[in-house]
Structures are given as structure tokens and as C-alpha cells.
GROMACS .gro file of C-alpha atoms in nm:
model
  230
    1LEU     CA    1   4.569   8.506  16.539
    2LEU     CA    2   4.447   8.496  16.181
    3PHE     CA    3   4.402   8.869  16.149
    4LEU     CA    4   4.811   8.902  16.319
    5TRP     CA    5   4.898   8.633  16.074
    6SER     CA    6   4.717   8.816  15.759
    7ILE     CA    7   4.905   9.119  15.812
    8THR     CA    8   5.275   8.969  15.906
    9VAL     CA    9   5.234   8.769  15.548
   10SER     CA   10   5.097   9.130  15.399
   11ILE     CA   11   5.322   9.399  15.561
   12PHE     CA   12   5.575   9.266  15.379
   13GLY     CA   13   5.425   9.373  15.026
   14ILE     CA   14   5.352   9.698  15.163
   15GLY     CA   15   5.675   9.737  15.272
   16GLY     CA   16   5.797   9.679  14.891
   17ILE     CA   17   5.513   9.936  14.784
   18LEU     CA   18   5.735  10.217  14.937
   19GLY     CA   19   6.087  10.079  14.889
   20SER     CA   20   6.004  10.032  14.513
   21SER     CA   21   5.829  10.376  14.509
   22GLY     CA   22   6.149  10.586  14.659
   23SER     CA   23   6.429  10.359  14.447
   24ARG     CA   24   6.430  10.615  14.137
   25TYR     CA   25   6.471  10.925  14.349
   26LEU     CA   26   6.736  10.776  14.641
   27THR     CA   27   6.963  10.665  14.268
   28VAL     CA   28   6.961  11.010  14.148
   29LYS     CA   29   7.028  11.194  14.442
   30TYR     CA   30   7.238  10.976  14.625
   31GLY     CA   31   7.354  10.739  14.368
   32LYS     CA   32   7.331  10.344  14.328
   33LYS     CA   33   7.634  10.209  14.526
   34LYS     CA   34   7.552  10.427  14.839
   35CYS     CA   35   7.150  10.368  14.853
   36LEU     CA   36   7.285   9.964  14.778
   37LEU     CA   37   7.519   9.970  15.149
   38CYS     CA   38   7.196  10.161  15.340
   39ASN     CA   39   6.980   9.886  15.246
   40ASN     CA   40   7.229   9.597  15.405
   41LEU     CA   41   7.217   9.844  15.726
   42LEU     CA   42   6.848   9.843  15.662
   43MET     CA   43   6.779   9.463  15.620
   44ILE     CA   44   7.077   9.402  15.873
   45VAL     CA   45   6.869   9.590  16.137
   46ALA     CA   46   6.551   9.431  16.005
   47ALA     CA   47   6.660   9.061  16.035
   48SER     CA   48   6.833   9.140  16.412
   49ILE     CA   49   6.494   9.276  16.519
   50MET     CA   50   6.335   8.965  16.405
   51GLY     CA   51   6.605   8.740  16.559
   52CYS     CA   52   6.523   8.864  16.866
   53SER     CA   53   6.147   8.915  16.875
   54LYS     CA   54   6.136   8.572  17.059
   55ILE     CA   55   6.391   8.673  17.373
   56ALA     CA   56   6.155   8.990  17.381
   57ARG     CA   57   5.848   8.802  17.357
   58SER     CA   58   5.714   9.078  17.113
   59PHE     CA   59   5.509   8.963  16.800
   60GLU     CA   60   5.520   9.366  16.728
   61MET     CA   61   5.906   9.319  16.679
   62ILE     CA   62   5.854   9.072  16.393
   63LEU     CA   63   5.577   9.299  16.232
   64ILE     CA   64   5.798   9.562  16.229
   65GLY     CA   65   6.115   9.353  16.109
   66ARG     CA   66   5.890   9.213  15.818
   67PHE     CA   67   5.825   9.550  15.735
   68MET     CA   68   6.131   9.699  15.695
   69CYS     CA   69   6.260   9.380  15.505
   70GLY     CA   70   5.960   9.456  15.258
   71ILE     CA   71   6.140   9.828  15.222
   72SER     CA   72   6.423   9.691  15.165
   73ALA     CA   73   6.320   9.473  14.876
   74GLY     CA   74   6.133   9.699  14.739
   75LEU     CA   75   6.450   9.896  14.673
   76CYS     CA   76   6.724   9.613  14.637
   77VAL     CA   77   6.545   9.503  14.329
   78PRO     CA   78   6.566   9.771  14.065
   79LEU     CA   79   6.885   9.931  14.213
   80HIS     CA   80   7.027   9.548  14.210
   81HIS     CA   81   6.952   9.510  13.836
   82GLN     CA   82   7.057   9.851  13.714
   83TYR     CA   83   7.352   9.864  13.919
   84VAL     CA   84   7.433   9.501  13.794
   85GLY     CA   85   7.367   9.565  13.462
   86GLU     CA   86   7.591   9.900  13.442
   87ILE     CA   87   7.882   9.755  13.586
   88SER     CA   88   7.873   9.530  13.327
   89PRO     CA   89   8.054   9.475  13.022
   90ARG     CA   90   7.865   9.495  12.658
   91LYS     CA   91   7.904   9.163  12.642
   92LEU     CA   92   7.805   9.014  12.902
   93ARG     CA   93   7.517   9.234  13.036
   94GLY     CA   94   7.251   8.972  12.891
   95PHE     CA   95   7.397   8.738  13.141
   96ALA     CA   96   7.457   8.926  13.440
   97ASN     CA   97   7.105   9.055  13.466
   98SER     CA   98   6.968   8.703  13.421
   99THR     CA   99   7.186   8.586  13.702
  100SER     CA  100   6.979   8.837  13.933
  101SER     CA  101   6.630   8.631  13.868
  102PHE     CA  102   6.849   8.312  13.910
  103PHE     CA  103   7.013   8.434  14.244
  104TRP     CA  104   6.658   8.545  14.332
  105SER     CA  105   6.516   8.188  14.273
  106LEU     CA  106   6.786   8.048  14.450
  107GLY     CA  107   6.701   8.265  14.730
  108LYS     CA  108   6.376   8.167  14.770
  109ALA     CA  109   6.425   7.785  14.749
  110VAL     CA  110   6.706   7.756  15.042
  111GLY     CA  111   6.429   8.019  15.261
  112GLN     CA  112   6.161   7.737  15.255
  113ILE     CA  113   6.404   7.441  15.290
  114SER     CA  114   6.542   7.579  15.583
  115GLY     CA  115   6.232   7.668  15.718
  116GLN     CA  116   6.149   7.320  15.728
  117ARG     CA  117   6.095   7.168  16.082
  118GLU     CA  118   6.400   6.945  16.048
  119LEU     CA  119   6.620   7.223  16.000
  120LEU     CA  120   6.537   7.586  16.094
  121GLY     CA  121   6.159   7.611  16.117
  122SER     CA  122   6.164   7.434  16.451
  123GLN     CA  123   6.042   7.565  16.742
  124SER     CA  124   6.403   7.682  16.880
  125LEU     CA  125   6.519   7.791  16.589
  126TRP     CA  126   6.292   8.025  16.359
  127PRO     CA  127   6.391   8.322  16.587
  128THR     CA  128   6.746   8.228  16.386
  129LEU     CA  129   6.585   8.151  16.014
  130MET     CA  130   6.424   8.516  16.010
  131ALA     CA  131   6.798   8.628  16.138
  132CYS     CA  132   6.954   8.454  15.847
  133CYS     CA  133   6.796   8.712  15.549
  134GLY     CA  134   7.036   8.938  15.757
  135LEU     CA  135   7.344   8.712  15.609
  136PRO     CA  136   7.367   8.765  15.282
  137ALA     CA  137   7.294   9.202  15.362
  138LEU     CA  138   7.633   9.162  15.591
  139VAL     CA  139   7.805   8.955  15.277
  140GLN     CA  140   7.716   9.291  15.038
  141LEU     CA  141   7.813   9.548  15.311
  142VAL     CA  142   8.164   9.406  15.374
  143THR     CA  143   8.241   9.332  14.989
  144LEU     CA  144   8.023   9.680  14.764
  145PRO     CA  145   8.306   9.917  14.944
  146LEU     CA  146   8.534   9.716  14.696
  147PHE     CA  147   8.364   9.846  14.407
  148PRO     CA  148   8.296  10.153  14.250
  149GLU     CA  149   8.025  10.365  14.169
  150SER     CA  150   7.850  10.275  13.852
  151PRO     CA  151   8.026  10.469  13.537
  152PRO     CA  152   7.657  10.574  13.409
  153TYR     CA  153   7.562  10.779  13.709
  154LEU     CA  154   7.928  10.943  13.739
  155LEU     CA  155   7.861  11.045  13.419
  156LEU     CA  156   7.506  11.147  13.345
  157HIS     CA  157   7.421  11.256  13.722
  158LYS     CA  158   7.742  11.398  13.846
  159GLY     CA  159   7.911  11.529  13.524
  160ASP     CA  160   8.266  11.349  13.616
  161GLN     CA  161   8.384  11.205  13.344
  162GLU     CA  162   8.711  11.145  13.485
  163GLY     CA  163   8.535  10.920  13.766
  164CYS     CA  164   8.345  10.728  13.485
  165LYS     CA  165   8.670  10.669  13.313
  166LYS     CA  166   8.832  10.525  13.650
  167ALA     CA  167   8.530  10.327  13.700
  168ILE     CA  168   8.550  10.134  13.413
  169ARG     CA  169   8.933  10.098  13.399
  170GLN     CA  170   8.866   9.928  13.774
  171LEU     CA  171   8.568   9.722  13.674
  172TRP     CA  172   8.675   9.635  13.329
  173GLY     CA  173   9.024   9.643  13.295
  174GLU     CA  174   9.300   9.865  13.151
  175GLY     CA  175   9.193   9.929  12.771
  176HIS     CA  176   9.021  10.145  12.506
  177HIS     CA  177   8.656  10.224  12.629
  178GLN     CA  178   8.597  10.502  12.471
  179ALA     CA  179   8.276  10.310  12.290
  180GLU     CA  180   8.120  10.294  12.612
  181ILE     CA  181   8.149  10.575  12.690
  182ASP     CA  182   8.021  10.718  12.355
  183ASP     CA  183   7.748  10.511  12.439
  184ILE     CA  184   7.674  10.708  12.801
  185MET     CA  185   7.706  10.985  12.630
  186LYS     CA  186   7.439  10.899  12.364
  187GLU     CA  187   7.179  10.800  12.643
  188LYS     CA  188   7.242  11.188  12.784
  189ALA     CA  189   7.132  11.346  12.533
  190THR     CA  190   6.861  11.093  12.432
  191MET     CA  191   6.745  11.132  12.829
  192LYS     CA  192   6.797  11.568  12.703
  193ASN     CA  193   6.514  11.498  12.485
  194THR     CA  194   6.280  11.221  12.682
  195LYS     CA  195   5.971  11.336  12.906
  196ILE     CA  196   6.001  11.124  13.227
  197LEU     CA  197   5.694  11.002  13.297
  198SER     CA  198   5.474  10.925  13.624
  199VAL     CA  199   5.290  10.638  13.697
  200LEU     CA  200   4.961  10.810  13.613
  201GLU     CA  201   5.095  10.896  13.263
  202LEU     CA  202   5.224  10.597  13.198
  203MET     CA  203   4.860  10.410  13.267
  204LYS     CA  204   4.772  10.649  13.047
  205GLU     CA  205   4.976  10.632  12.761
  206PRO     CA  206   4.828  10.462  12.446
  207ALA     CA  207   5.172  10.369  12.365
  208PHE     CA  208   5.253  10.123  12.650
  209ARG     CA  209   4.905   9.967  12.712
  210TRP     CA  210   4.982   9.637  12.646
  211GLN     CA  211   5.351   9.587  12.789
  212LEU     CA  212   5.133   9.735  13.100
  213TYR     CA  213   4.868   9.449  13.074
  214MET     CA  214   5.144   9.213  13.033
  215ILE     CA  215   5.338   9.351  13.363
  216VAL     CA  216   4.986   9.349  13.642
  217ILE     CA  217   4.908   8.997  13.430
  218LEU     CA  218   5.240   8.830  13.528
  219THR     CA  219   5.307   9.031  13.848
  220ALA     CA  220   4.959   8.938  13.963
  221THR     CA  221   4.991   8.598  13.895
  222VAL     CA  222   5.269   8.566  14.092
  223GLN     CA  223   5.182   8.731  14.385
  224LEU     CA  224   4.837   8.472  14.335
  225CYS     CA  225   4.978   8.168  14.278
  226GLY     CA  226   5.005   8.063  14.682
  227ILE     CA  227   5.415   8.185  14.766
  228ASN     CA  228   5.263   8.464  15.059
  229ALA     CA  229   5.075   8.143  15.168
  230VAL     CA  230   5.397   7.890  15.130
   0.00000   0.00000   0.00000
């Protein structure tokens, strides 16, 4: 039983590794908006599987659902930050990116509060609690089609300058946005002369050594602080 509990908790992180590893390839190939929409479908399916696990009397469904949730979360974190940052006007970009961390923490707090025995953590309602993760995904699945694709993706990867201008006007309103388009073009020129490092090359690069140490220490601290046990 202890082994099954441990696997149930840790399989979310295993799915997260797989999801985050494939995020760059998927965003370049399909775009951030399409990836987010498909990711929402994955989370809804995972929530449905976990919600039906008690009726089916199958703990394996919880394992599968947790694994799929991990993949979805691993994809969502980099995708969400990139998409929100790229569709925000320059003066609001920092604020928009900081809201991601705020809602990430708020979601954890709401999940822990909802998991109390007096609320949804009871013997009869815990499947509902596990299925709740599909609700935000459903909201985003319904609302996201109203938003355009990321303007930098349209210009940098698709070469669609008219589509980029149309997306910018839809997001930021009518006006003169040539400065933002010029910034994207400069980024495109810079990317041509910049080598994309693999994870192994990044670890070997002395210039990024201290930044890498900082990220590893912070991430390890978060994982070892007891949040998974809670």
C-alpha cells in the first residue's frame, strides 16, 4: 500500500518531465495556442478518468490520471508563460507573467483547502475533488479560441506578417504597432545567429553554470519542502 501511494504521488512528476521535455518541439511545430487547446483536452480526459476511478473500483485509473495530469502540467507551465508574455503589450508584460505564479500558488492553496475532510476530502466526495482539475481546463478550452495565435510565433516561425499584424490589432487594439513588429524582427535576426543548446551542452557551458546551480537548488528545495507529502 505504501508503494502504491508513493507511485501515485511521484508519477505526477514523471509525467511532468515528459511533458516539459516535449514543449519546445510542439510549440515550434503547432503553435502555442493549439498546444494549449490540446493540453486542455488532455487534462479534461485525465480528470474524467480519476473522477470515475471509484465507480470503476480501479486504483490504476488514478495512476493513469495522475500521469496524464503530470504531462499536462509539464506542457502547460512553459506554454502558459510564453503565450501570456507574447500576447501582452510591452508595458504590461512583466505584470502578466507575474500573474502566472500568483494563480499557480492560488490554485495550490484552493486545492489544499478543498481537500479538507469537511469539504471535498470526505470518503464520498474525493472523486469529485480529483476531477476538479478539469474545470479550469474546460474554462480555458471554451475561452481560448476567442484569442489569436501568438504574434511572435506567426512572424518568427510561420513568416506570416499580415497574420501577425492582425493578431496584434486584435489583442492591443487599433494603433501604430510597428515598434513591436520591429522588435520581433530583431529577435528573428538574433535567433539566426544563436545556437540552440541541448540540455547536455547547457550543463557544460561555463557561462551558465551559476544560473544552472540556482535553478537546481530552488527546484530541489520546492520538491523537498514537503509539498508532495501534503
